[in-house]
Amino acid sequence: MPQSAEKVLDHAPLFREPEYVEMLKNKKENFECPHPGEWVDDQRELTKTWEYREKNLAREALVVNPAKACQPLGAVFAAAGFEKTMSFVHGSQGCVAYYRSHLSRHFKEPSSAVSSSMTEDAAVFGGLKNMIDGLANTYTLYEPKMIAVSTTCMAEVIGDDLRSFIENAKNEGSVPADYDVPFAHTPAFVGSHVDGYDNMVRGVFEHFWKGQPRTEIKGRFNLIPGFDGFCVGNNREIKRMLSLMGVDYTFIQDASDQYDTPSDGEYRMYDGGTKIDDVKDALNAEWTLSLQHYNTRKTEDYCKEVGQKVASLHYPLGVRGTDDFLMKVSEMTGKEIPEALRMERGRLVDAMADSQAYLHGKKYAIYGDPDFVYGMARFILETGGEPIHCLATNGSAAWEVEMKELFASSPFSKDCQVWAGKDLWAMRSLLFTEPVDLLIGSSYGKYLERDTGTPLLRLTFPIFDRHHHHRFPLMGYQGGLRVLTTILDKFFDVYDQQTMIPSKTDYSFDLTR
């Protein structure tokens, strides 16, 4: 056998050893009952055609590889952005294991969340007993300052009422009567993770603000970042820019420290997060500003209900996106945009101009959450590129309209198309029939890269197969500079690969570009 104490192989070289090659071949021939290779090849070629594309895009009853996750995952992420808060999901253990693993695999950090461990009996008779026991265990074992409760499909299908369940649990003594337990119903079978995020942030606001008197403080605002897999880098960059402006604000749902704890010998179940006292005081802000409109629609509505002015953006990335952000902050607070930020803007524009020859006319496909796709497409247009396919599985008709308005504002968008509600199997057809130079999205595009030969840039959640990307910002002028560099590096890598063979293709294997 190839493995021994002196020769330990990783799984990749291990399964290329002759013994395993033969074993896998026998397994396929004798047990998998495969279709004839010629038939498989014919079907594979069919799926690359315009004929198949029309059928694929007309598909309604089946979703294949959607570019979204379910609501409770967004609620768990939202809870991680508040001070010493434990996420409590009313549902089965398996669901919560998925949320924890999904977030941990992306951030490479532990992601704490507990469940009410509902099983068959709870599905039949209701999960009240699970809630009573679960809240008591969570409060005693993990000593959180707040427990944020959300739901899964099972609890929603049987109609468990979180408000009454939590009241009953407090009456039973699971947690003190005045203990903070905000909640949000997050049925996993509708919406997506951005809706779960929205519901949980609104639930936290309602818990602390409902019925409380409000004394407006002019010029102060609340900032909500939205669901963002790059929160570690982005939140810190946004706070740096706001610090330069010297404005008075409250950063709501800040998960940057929770998902970037240092390795110093101390395990931190909770780290950072928006302080609960700050959330309470945020009621008095004059404004609430969301950095991702489609992540926070219900929260924005609630902020309006309590009397705040509300503004929202679409992922402040690139020149115009960051301009919009800073000018809105200036409008809300009356503070001037400082010279230091104006210089950063100039440096980003200079970098874009330096690299224009390699970016102009390049074609892109972008997928992900609606605000991310909008912000990235806007930046690509600024570089002279063409975002040919813009896809959001959780995109709405309103998002589609906004994307078309964006296209109409640029001379580079003649052939750009928006695909709301489509999945990554649809994207595969688009890439085969209308190829592009670069695909931008999450790790789930990895198989599209292999299938279609389109280079992939991983710039949004989730990123499982690369490390530490989330530690660097995408937002702001500094983030735009990083995105620009990342795109250019990918193009230069492609050029090098295409001109690698000495004396044959190396006529453009250039050292200087």
Short mmCIF file of C-alpha atoms in Angstrom, two decimals:
data_model
loop_
_atom_site.label_atom_id
_atom_site.label_comp_id
_atom_site.label_asym_id
_atom_site.label_seq_id
_atom_site.Cartn_x
_atom_site.Cartn_y
_atom_site.Cartn_z
CA MET A 1 0.00 0.00 0.00
CA PRO A 2 1.27 3.56 -0.71
CA GLN A 3 0.67 4.76 2.86
CA SER A 4 3.12 4.04 5.67
CA ALA A 5 4.49 5.78 8.75
CA GLU A 6 7.43 7.01 6.65
CA LYS A 7 5.30 7.95 3.65
CA VAL A 8 2.05 9.72 4.49
CA LEU A 9 0.34 11.08 1.40
CA ASP A 10 -2.27 13.78 1.16
CA HIS A 11 -5.55 12.60 -0.40
CA ALA A 12 -4.76 14.22 -3.77
CA PRO A 13 -1.57 12.22 -4.56
CA LEU A 14 -2.88 9.20 -2.60
CA PHE A 15 -5.79 8.56 -4.95
CA ARG A 16 -3.48 8.82 -7.97
CA GLU A 17 -1.47 5.80 -6.77
CA PRO A 18 -1.95 2.69 -9.01
CA GLU A 19 -3.87 0.72 -6.36
CA TYR A 20 -6.50 3.40 -6.00
CA VAL A 21 -6.72 4.10 -9.73
CA GLU A 22 -7.50 0.42 -10.32
CA MET A 23 -9.96 0.27 -7.42
CA LEU A 24 -11.91 3.31 -8.62
CA LYS A 25 -11.98 1.98 -12.17
CA ASN A 26 -13.45 -1.37 -11.01
CA LYS A 27 -15.99 0.43 -8.83
CA LYS A 28 -17.22 2.48 -11.76
CA GLU A 29 -17.43 -0.43 -14.19
CA ASN A 30 -18.96 -3.00 -11.86
CA PHE A 31 -21.15 -1.06 -9.44
CA GLU A 32 -22.13 2.35 -10.84
CA CYS A 33 -23.91 1.10 -14.00
CA PRO A 34 -22.61 4.07 -16.03
CA HIS A 35 -24.12 5.25 -19.29
CA PRO A 36 -21.98 4.65 -22.38
CA GLY A 37 -19.23 7.25 -22.66
CA GLU A 38 -20.38 8.36 -26.12
CA TRP A 39 -23.90 9.10 -24.82
CA VAL A 40 -22.49 11.09 -21.90
CA ASP A 41 -20.28 13.09 -24.27
CA ASP A 42 -23.28 13.89 -26.50
CA GLN A 43 -25.31 15.13 -23.52
CA ARG A 44 -22.41 17.21 -22.28
CA GLU A 45 -22.10 18.90 -25.66
CA LEU A 46 -25.85 19.50 -25.82
CA THR A 47 -25.73 21.45 -22.53
CA LYS A 48 -23.30 23.91 -24.14
CA THR A 49 -25.70 24.97 -26.92
CA TRP A 50 -28.12 27.88 -27.36
CA GLU A 51 -30.92 25.29 -27.75
CA TYR A 52 -30.27 23.98 -24.23
CA ARG A 53 -29.78 27.51 -22.87
CA GLU A 54 -33.32 28.49 -23.87
CA LYS A 55 -34.75 25.47 -22.05
CA ASN A 56 -32.49 26.01 -19.06
CA LEU A 57 -33.42 29.68 -18.60
CA ALA A 58 -37.13 28.83 -18.94
CA ARG A 59 -36.82 26.30 -16.08
CA GLU A 60 -39.14 27.09 -13.13
CA ALA A 61 -39.72 23.93 -11.06
CA LEU A 62 -36.13 23.11 -10.16
CA VAL A 63 -33.20 25.06 -8.69
CA VAL A 64 -29.62 23.85 -9.26
CA ASN A 65 -26.76 25.33 -7.23
CA PRO A 66 -28.43 28.60 -6.15
CA ALA A 67 -26.21 31.56 -5.30
CA LYS A 68 -27.80 32.03 -1.89
CA ALA A 69 -28.28 30.37 1.52
CA CYS A 70 -31.35 30.09 3.74
CA GLN A 71 -32.72 32.69 6.17
CA PRO A 72 -31.45 31.30 9.52
CA LEU A 73 -27.83 31.47 8.36
CA GLY A 74 -28.25 35.21 7.91
CA ALA A 75 -29.81 35.47 11.38
CA VAL A 76 -26.87 33.61 12.97
CA PHE A 77 -24.42 35.94 11.22
CA ALA A 78 -26.40 38.99 12.37
CA ALA A 79 -26.36 37.83 16.01
CA ALA A 80 -22.57 37.51 15.90
CA GLY A 81 -22.32 41.27 15.45
CA PHE A 82 -23.74 42.16 18.88
CA GLU A 83 -21.95 42.23 22.23
CA LYS A 84 -21.59 38.82 23.91
CA THR A 85 -24.60 37.42 22.09
CA MET A 86 -25.34 33.73 21.59
CA SER A 87 -27.39 32.73 18.56
CA PHE A 88 -30.17 30.29 19.47
CA VAL A 89 -31.87 28.56 16.54
CA HIS A 90 -35.23 26.96 17.29
CA GLY A 91 -35.02 23.82 15.14
CA SER A 92 -32.95 20.73 14.59
CA GLN A 93 -29.27 20.18 15.40
CA GLY A 94 -28.44 19.40 11.78
CA CYS A 95 -29.60 22.78 10.53
CA VAL A 96 -27.50 24.64 13.09
CA ALA A 97 -24.46 22.50 12.27
CA TYR A 98 -24.82 23.73 8.68
CA TYR A 99 -24.88 27.40 9.70
CA ARG A 100 -21.90 27.00 12.03
CA SER A 101 -19.83 25.06 9.49
CA HIS A 102 -20.72 27.42 6.64
CA LEU A 103 -19.54 30.48 8.58
CA SER A 104 -16.51 28.71 10.09
CA ARG A 105 -15.33 27.42 6.71
CA HIS A 106 -15.50 30.93 5.26
CA PHE A 107 -13.96 32.89 8.14
CA LYS A 108 -11.62 30.09 9.39
CA GLU A 109 -12.86 30.92 12.90
CA PRO A 110 -15.16 29.09 15.37
CA SER A 111 -18.78 30.13 14.89
CA SER A 112 -20.90 29.66 18.01
CA ALA A 113 -24.62 28.90 17.80
CA VAL A 114 -26.92 26.57 19.73
CA SER A 115 -30.22 24.92 18.88
CA SER A 116 -33.34 23.73 20.66
CA SER A 117 -32.55 20.27 19.21
CA MET A 118 -36.06 19.57 17.96
CA THR A 119 -36.72 15.96 16.95
CA GLU A 120 -39.77 13.96 15.86
CA ASP A 121 -41.78 14.49 19.04
CA ALA A 122 -41.25 18.25 18.94
CA ALA A 123 -42.31 18.28 15.28
CA VAL A 124 -45.61 16.66 16.28
CA PHE A 125 -46.38 18.29 19.63
CA GLY A 126 -44.51 21.62 19.28
CA GLY A 127 -41.14 22.76 20.54
CA LEU A 128 -42.07 24.68 23.71
CA LYS A 129 -40.34 22.20 26.03
CA ASN A 130 -37.20 22.36 23.85
CA MET A 131 -37.27 26.16 24.10
CA ILE A 132 -37.64 26.12 27.89
CA ASP A 133 -34.76 23.67 28.37
CA GLY A 134 -32.61 25.19 25.63
CA LEU A 135 -32.74 28.76 26.90
CA ALA A 136 -31.92 27.58 30.43
CA ASN A 137 -28.93 25.56 29.22
CA THR A 138 -27.65 28.37 27.02
CA TYR A 139 -27.94 30.96 29.78
CA THR A 140 -26.18 28.73 32.31
CA LEU A 141 -23.48 27.11 30.18
CA TYR A 142 -22.36 29.92 27.87
CA GLU A 143 -23.15 32.99 30.00
CA PRO A 144 -24.12 35.30 27.13
CA LYS A 145 -25.27 38.86 27.70
CA MET A 146 -28.06 38.34 25.17
CA ILE A 147 -29.62 35.34 23.38
CA ALA A 148 -30.88 36.00 19.83
CA VAL A 149 -33.52 33.45 18.76
CA SER A 150 -34.34 32.52 15.17
CA THR A 151 -36.18 29.60 13.55
CA THR A 152 -35.73 26.88 10.94
CA CYS A 153 -38.22 25.23 8.57
CA MET A 154 -39.41 22.70 11.16
CA ALA A 155 -40.48 25.28 13.75
CA GLU A 156 -42.15 27.42 11.10
CA VAL A 157 -44.08 24.57 9.48
CA ILE A 158 -45.66 23.56 12.78
CA GLY A 159 -46.31 27.22 13.65
CA ASP A 160 -44.30 27.69 16.84
CA ASP A 161 -44.82 31.26 18.14
CA LEU A 162 -41.49 32.60 19.38
CA ARG A 163 -42.95 35.53 21.32
CA SER A 164 -45.19 33.33 23.46
CA PHE A 165 -42.57 30.55 23.73
CA ILE A 166 -39.96 32.98 25.08
CA GLU A 167 -42.51 34.45 27.55
CA ASN A 168 -43.39 30.94 28.71
CA ALA A 169 -39.71 30.08 29.09
CA LYS A 170 -39.16 33.18 31.22
CA ASN A 171 -42.20 32.30 33.33
CA GLU A 172 -40.67 28.84 33.84
CA GLY A 173 -37.45 30.46 35.05
CA SER A 174 -35.23 29.47 32.10
CA VAL A 175 -33.79 33.00 32.07
CA PRO A 176 -34.56 36.04 34.26
CA ALA A 177 -37.72 37.92 33.34
CA ASP A 178 -35.77 41.04 32.35
CA TYR A 179 -33.11 39.15 30.36
CA ASP A 180 -32.70 40.22 26.72
CA VAL A 181 -34.00 37.62 24.25
CA PRO A 182 -34.73 39.31 20.90
CA PHE A 183 -36.13 37.04 18.22
CA ALA A 184 -36.94 36.78 14.54
CA HIS A 185 -39.01 34.30 12.56
CA THR A 186 -36.72 33.13 9.75
CA PRO A 187 -38.44 30.38 7.71
CA ALA A 188 -35.76 28.74 5.61
CA PHE A 189 -38.10 27.79 2.76
CA VAL A 190 -38.68 31.39 1.63
CA GLY A 191 -36.30 34.29 1.05
CA SER A 192 -32.56 33.93 1.62
CA HIS A 193 -29.81 34.67 4.13
CA VAL A 194 -30.12 38.41 3.50
CA ASP A 195 -33.77 38.29 4.63
CA GLY A 196 -32.72 36.39 7.76
CA TYR A 197 -30.11 39.05 8.46
CA ASP A 198 -32.70 41.77 7.97
CA ASN A 199 -35.27 40.07 10.21
CA MET A 200 -32.79 39.56 13.04
CA VAL A 201 -31.44 43.12 13.02
CA ARG A 202 -35.00 44.42 12.99
CA GLY A 203 -35.85 41.99 15.80
CA VAL A 204 -33.00 43.37 17.93
CA PHE A 205 -34.15 46.94 17.29
CA GLU A 206 -37.76 46.12 18.16
CA HIS A 207 -36.69 44.38 21.34
CA PHE A 208 -34.79 47.41 22.64
CA TRP A 209 -36.70 50.28 21.05
CA LYS A 210 -40.37 49.33 21.17
CA GLY A 211 -42.30 51.59 23.54
CA GLN A 212 -39.19 53.58 24.50
CA PRO A 213 -39.15 57.40 24.37
CA ARG A 214 -36.97 58.90 21.66
CA THR A 215 -34.93 62.11 21.92
CA GLU A 216 -33.41 62.88 18.54
CA ILE A 217 -29.72 63.83 18.43
CA LYS A 218 -29.06 65.94 15.35
CA GLY A 219 -26.19 64.78 13.16
CA ARG A 220 -25.84 61.34 14.77
CA PHE A 221 -26.50 58.29 12.59
CA ASN A 222 -26.60 54.50 12.79
CA LEU A 223 -24.66 52.53 10.20
CA ILE A 224 -25.77 49.01 9.21
CA PRO A 225 -23.31 47.11 6.98
CA GLY A 226 -25.62 44.30 5.84
CA PHE A 227 -24.70 40.63 5.40
CA ASP A 228 -21.07 40.76 4.29
CA GLY A 229 -18.56 37.91 4.10
CA PHE A 230 -15.81 40.55 3.96
CA CYS A 231 -16.99 42.21 7.19
CA VAL A 232 -13.59 41.86 8.86
CA GLY A 233 -11.82 44.04 6.32
CA ASN A 234 -14.78 46.16 5.25
CA ASN A 235 -16.05 47.17 8.71
CA ARG A 236 -12.59 48.26 9.79
CA GLU A 237 -12.10 50.24 6.58
CA ILE A 238 -15.49 51.94 6.94
CA LYS A 239 -14.69 52.84 10.56
CA ARG A 240 -11.30 54.22 9.51
CA MET A 241 -12.91 56.50 6.93
CA LEU A 242 -15.56 57.67 9.40
CA SER A 243 -12.83 58.35 11.95
CA LEU A 244 -11.09 60.61 9.43
CA MET A 245 -14.36 62.49 9.01
CA GLY A 246 -14.79 62.86 12.78
CA VAL A 247 -18.49 62.00 12.78
CA ASP A 248 -20.78 60.77 15.57
CA TYR A 249 -22.29 57.38 14.71
CA THR A 250 -23.17 53.90 16.00
CA PHE A 251 -21.95 50.89 14.05
CA ILE A 252 -24.80 48.40 14.22
CA GLN A 253 -23.99 44.67 13.93
CA ASP A 254 -20.20 44.72 13.84
CA ALA A 255 -18.94 41.14 13.44
CA SER A 256 -15.36 42.11 12.48
CA ASP A 257 -13.74 41.10 15.79
CA GLN A 258 -15.93 38.03 16.32
CA TYR A 259 -14.66 36.53 13.05
CA ASP A 260 -11.04 37.61 13.48
CA THR A 261 -10.00 36.63 17.01
CA PRO A 262 -6.23 36.54 17.64
CA SER A 263 -4.30 33.39 18.51
CA ASP A 264 -2.84 34.43 21.88
CA GLY A 265 -3.67 31.46 24.08
CA GLU A 266 -7.14 32.65 25.05
CA TYR A 267 -10.34 31.24 23.51
CA ARG A 268 -12.96 33.92 22.98
CA MET A 269 -16.49 32.65 22.51
CA TYR A 270 -17.55 36.29 22.21
CA ASP A 271 -15.46 39.16 20.93
CA GLY A 272 -16.30 42.69 19.88
CA GLY A 273 -19.76 43.41 18.56
CA THR A 274 -22.02 46.42 18.98
CA LYS A 275 -22.54 47.08 22.68
CA ILE A 276 -26.09 46.57 23.91
CA ASP A 277 -26.16 50.00 25.55
CA ASP A 278 -25.21 51.50 22.19
CA VAL A 279 -28.06 49.64 20.48
CA LYS A 280 -30.49 51.09 23.03
CA ASP A 281 -29.11 54.59 22.53
CA ALA A 282 -29.21 54.20 18.73
CA LEU A 283 -32.94 54.91 18.92
CA ASN A 284 -32.04 58.59 19.36
CA ALA A 285 -30.07 58.89 16.12
CA GLU A 286 -31.36 61.29 13.50
CA TRP A 287 -30.46 58.94 10.63
CA THR A 288 -29.98 55.26 9.88
CA LEU A 289 -27.73 54.48 6.90
CA SER A 290 -27.62 51.01 5.35
CA LEU A 291 -24.67 50.02 3.17
CA GLN A 292 -26.76 47.30 1.46
CA HIS A 293 -30.35 48.24 0.68
CA TYR A 294 -31.62 44.77 -0.24
CA ASN A 295 -30.18 43.37 3.02
CA THR A 296 -32.09 45.73 5.27
CA ARG A 297 -35.48 46.65 3.79
CA LYS A 298 -37.58 45.63 6.83
CA THR A 299 -35.11 47.23 9.23
CA GLU A 300 -35.24 50.46 7.23
CA ASP A 301 -39.05 50.43 7.42
CA TYR A 302 -38.91 50.03 11.19
CA CYS A 303 -36.41 52.88 11.56
CA LYS A 304 -38.82 55.09 9.63
CA GLU A 305 -41.65 53.99 11.94
CA VAL A 306 -39.77 55.21 15.02
CA GLY A 307 -39.14 58.58 13.38
CA GLN A 308 -35.61 58.30 11.96
CA LYS A 309 -34.54 59.44 8.52
CA VAL A 310 -33.31 56.52 6.44
CA ALA A 311 -30.86 56.22 3.56
CA SER A 312 -29.45 53.15 1.84
CA LEU A 313 -26.67 52.35 -0.63
CA HIS A 314 -25.60 49.43 -2.82
CA TYR A 315 -22.29 48.19 -1.42
CA PRO A 316 -19.92 51.22 -1.50
CA LEU A 317 -17.22 49.78 -3.75
CA GLY A 318 -15.13 51.70 -6.29
CA VAL A 319 -15.09 55.41 -7.05
CA ARG A 320 -18.76 56.28 -7.42
CA GLY A 321 -19.92 53.86 -4.72
CA THR A 322 -17.49 55.35 -2.18
CA ASP A 323 -18.31 58.89 -3.35
CA ASP A 324 -22.00 58.23 -2.68
CA PHE A 325 -21.19 56.89 0.80
CA LEU A 326 -19.00 59.80 1.86
CA MET A 327 -21.32 62.45 0.43
CA LYS A 328 -24.29 60.90 2.23
CA VAL A 329 -22.35 60.89 5.52
CA SER A 330 -21.39 64.52 4.89
CA GLU A 331 -25.03 65.40 4.19
CA MET A 332 -26.26 63.64 7.33
CA THR A 333 -23.67 65.11 9.69
CA GLY A 334 -22.70 68.43 8.13
CA LYS A 335 -19.03 67.35 8.22
CA GLU A 336 -16.70 68.05 5.30
CA ILE A 337 -14.97 65.17 3.51
CA PRO A 338 -11.30 65.52 4.57
CA GLU A 339 -8.36 66.02 2.27
CA ALA A 340 -6.91 62.62 3.23
CA LEU A 341 -9.90 60.83 1.69
CA ARG A 342 -9.83 63.06 -1.37
CA MET A 343 -6.21 61.99 -1.91
CA GLU A 344 -7.17 58.31 -1.55
CA ARG A 345 -9.81 58.83 -4.23
CA GLY A 346 -7.23 60.37 -6.54
CA ARG A 347 -4.85 57.46 -6.02
CA LEU A 348 -7.55 54.93 -6.94
CA VAL A 349 -8.41 56.89 -10.10
CA ASP A 350 -4.71 57.08 -10.95
CA ALA A 351 -4.31 53.32 -10.54
CA MET A 352 -7.32 52.70 -12.78
CA ALA A 353 -5.85 54.99 -15.42
CA ASP A 354 -2.43 53.27 -15.20
CA SER A 355 -4.04 49.89 -15.97
CA GLN A 356 -6.67 51.01 -18.45
CA ALA A 357 -5.08 49.21 -21.39
CA TYR A 358 -5.57 45.86 -19.67
CA LEU A 359 -9.14 46.48 -18.47
CA HIS A 360 -10.97 48.35 -21.20
CA GLY A 361 -13.44 46.17 -23.07
CA LYS A 362 -13.01 43.14 -20.82
CA LYS A 363 -16.19 41.12 -20.34
CA TYR A 364 -17.35 39.85 -16.94
CA ALA A 365 -19.99 37.65 -15.36
CA ILE A 366 -20.91 38.53 -11.75
CA TYR A 367 -23.10 36.64 -9.28
CA GLY A 368 -23.97 36.94 -5.59
CA ASP A 369 -26.26 39.01 -3.40
CA PRO A 370 -28.12 41.87 -5.11
CA ASP A 371 -26.17 44.74 -3.53
CA PHE A 372 -22.78 43.10 -4.12
CA VAL A 373 -23.59 42.43 -7.78
CA TYR A 374 -24.77 46.02 -8.21
CA GLY A 375 -21.66 47.49 -6.56
CA MET A 376 -19.26 45.23 -8.46
CA ALA A 377 -20.97 45.87 -11.82
CA ARG A 378 -20.80 49.62 -11.18
CA PHE A 379 -17.05 49.38 -10.51
CA ILE A 380 -16.44 47.24 -13.60
CA LEU A 381 -18.18 49.88 -15.72
CA GLU A 382 -15.89 52.52 -14.18
CA THR A 383 -12.87 50.55 -15.43
CA GLY A 384 -14.27 50.42 -18.97
CA GLY A 385 -15.27 46.77 -18.58
CA GLU A 386 -18.58 45.19 -19.52
CA PRO A 387 -20.53 43.21 -16.88
CA ILE A 388 -22.26 41.03 -19.49
CA HIS A 389 -24.06 38.66 -17.08
CA CYS A 390 -25.23 39.95 -13.67
CA LEU A 391 -27.01 37.23 -11.70
CA ALA A 392 -28.60 37.17 -8.23
CA THR A 393 -30.66 34.15 -7.22
CA ASN A 394 -32.19 36.31 -4.46
CA GLY A 395 -32.60 39.31 -6.76
CA SER A 396 -36.05 40.85 -7.08
CA ALA A 397 -37.91 42.65 -9.86
CA ALA A 398 -36.99 45.96 -8.20
CA TRP A 399 -33.30 44.99 -8.23
CA GLU A 400 -33.60 44.09 -11.92
CA VAL A 401 -34.98 47.56 -12.66
CA GLU A 402 -32.11 49.22 -10.76
CA MET A 403 -29.53 47.15 -12.62
CA LYS A 404 -31.00 48.18 -15.97
CA GLU A 405 -30.89 51.82 -14.88
CA LEU A 406 -27.22 51.34 -14.02
CA PHE A 407 -26.55 49.85 -17.45
CA ALA A 408 -28.36 52.77 -19.09
CA SER A 409 -25.99 55.21 -17.36
CA SER A 410 -22.83 53.82 -18.98
CA PRO A 411 -21.55 53.71 -22.57
CA PHE A 412 -20.00 50.28 -21.89
CA SER A 413 -23.19 48.37 -21.12
CA LYS A 414 -24.76 47.83 -24.55
CA ASP A 415 -24.66 44.02 -24.20
CA CYS A 416 -25.10 43.77 -20.40
CA GLN A 417 -27.89 41.57 -19.07
CA VAL A 418 -29.42 41.08 -15.63
CA TRP A 419 -30.67 37.73 -14.39
CA ALA A 420 -32.84 37.93 -11.26
CA GLY A 421 -33.89 34.65 -9.65
CA LYS A 422 -31.57 32.47 -11.76
CA ASP A 423 -29.10 29.91 -10.36
CA LEU A 424 -25.55 28.90 -11.23
CA TRP A 425 -26.70 26.14 -13.58
CA ALA A 426 -28.27 28.94 -15.63
CA MET A 427 -24.97 30.83 -15.38
CA ARG A 428 -23.24 27.79 -16.91
CA SER A 429 -25.41 28.05 -20.02
CA LEU A 430 -24.76 31.79 -20.23
CA LEU A 431 -21.00 31.28 -20.06
CA PHE A 432 -21.02 28.63 -22.80
CA THR A 433 -23.21 30.63 -25.19
CA GLU A 434 -21.93 34.16 -24.46
CA PRO A 435 -18.42 33.70 -23.02
CA VAL A 436 -16.74 36.34 -20.86
CA ASP A 437 -13.15 36.99 -19.77
CA LEU A 438 -13.68 36.74 -16.01
CA LEU A 439 -16.21 35.29 -13.58
CA ILE A 440 -16.64 37.07 -10.20
CA GLY A 441 -18.46 35.47 -7.28
CA SER A 442 -18.01 32.88 -4.52
CA SER A 443 -16.29 29.49 -4.29
CA TYR A 444 -19.41 27.89 -5.78
CA GLY A 445 -18.21 29.16 -9.17
CA LYS A 446 -15.26 26.78 -8.98
CA TYR A 447 -17.01 24.13 -11.03
CA LEU A 448 -18.12 26.70 -13.60
CA GLU A 449 -14.47 27.67 -13.98
CA ARG A 450 -13.53 24.06 -14.66
CA ASP A 451 -16.51 23.39 -16.96
CA THR A 452 -16.38 26.54 -19.05
CA GLY A 453 -12.72 27.54 -18.79
CA THR A 454 -13.68 30.98 -17.43
CA PRO A 455 -11.19 32.26 -14.80
CA LEU A 456 -12.86 32.80 -11.40
CA LEU A 457 -12.26 35.59 -8.89
CA ARG A 458 -13.56 34.88 -5.40
CA LEU A 459 -14.81 38.18 -4.03
CA THR A 460 -17.96 37.40 -2.06
CA PHE A 461 -19.39 34.97 0.50
CA PRO A 462 -18.78 32.07 0.79
CA ILE A 463 -15.10 31.43 0.06
CA PHE A 464 -14.21 27.95 1.26
CA ASP A 465 -11.24 27.00 -0.90
CA ARG A 466 -9.06 30.08 -0.38
CA HIS A 467 -7.88 31.60 2.89
CA HIS A 468 -7.97 35.07 4.46
CA HIS A 469 -9.59 37.02 1.66
CA HIS A 470 -12.18 38.38 4.10
CA ARG A 471 -9.47 40.13 6.11
CA PHE A 472 -8.96 42.69 3.35
CA PRO A 473 -11.53 45.38 2.43
CA LEU A 474 -13.49 45.63 -0.78
CA MET A 475 -15.34 48.79 0.26
CA GLY A 476 -13.98 52.33 0.08
CA TYR A 477 -11.20 53.67 -2.13
CA GLN A 478 -8.66 51.33 -0.48
CA GLY A 479 -10.96 48.38 -1.09
CA GLY A 480 -11.41 49.45 -4.70
CA LEU A 481 -7.64 49.47 -5.11
CA ARG A 482 -7.46 45.91 -3.82
CA VAL A 483 -10.26 44.73 -6.13
CA LEU A 484 -8.55 46.43 -9.06
CA THR A 485 -5.22 44.73 -8.24
CA THR A 486 -6.90 41.35 -7.81
CA ILE A 487 -8.60 41.60 -11.21
CA LEU A 488 -5.39 42.67 -12.91
CA ASP A 489 -3.38 39.86 -11.29
CA LYS A 490 -5.87 37.31 -12.61
CA PHE A 491 -5.62 38.69 -16.15
CA PHE A 492 -1.81 38.75 -15.99
CA ASP A 493 -1.76 35.16 -14.69
CA VAL A 494 -3.91 34.14 -17.66
CA TYR A 495 -1.61 35.95 -20.10
CA ASP A 496 1.42 34.20 -18.59
CA GLN A 497 -0.22 30.78 -18.82
CA GLN A 498 -1.11 31.40 -22.49
CA THR A 499 2.47 32.36 -23.37
CA MET A 500 4.42 29.94 -21.22
CA ILE A 501 5.98 27.60 -23.83
CA PRO A 502 9.58 28.64 -24.76
CA SER A 503 10.21 29.38 -28.43
CA LYS A 504 6.58 28.69 -29.26
CA THR A 505 4.17 30.97 -27.36
CA ASP A 506 6.51 33.10 -25.29
CA TYR A 507 6.48 36.08 -27.68
CA SER A 508 4.36 37.91 -25.05
CA PHE A 509 5.73 36.31 -21.90
CA ASP A 510 6.49 39.82 -20.76
CA LEU A 511 8.43 40.91 -17.70
CA THR A 512 7.22 44.50 -17.92
CA ARG A 513 3.56 45.44 -18.25
#
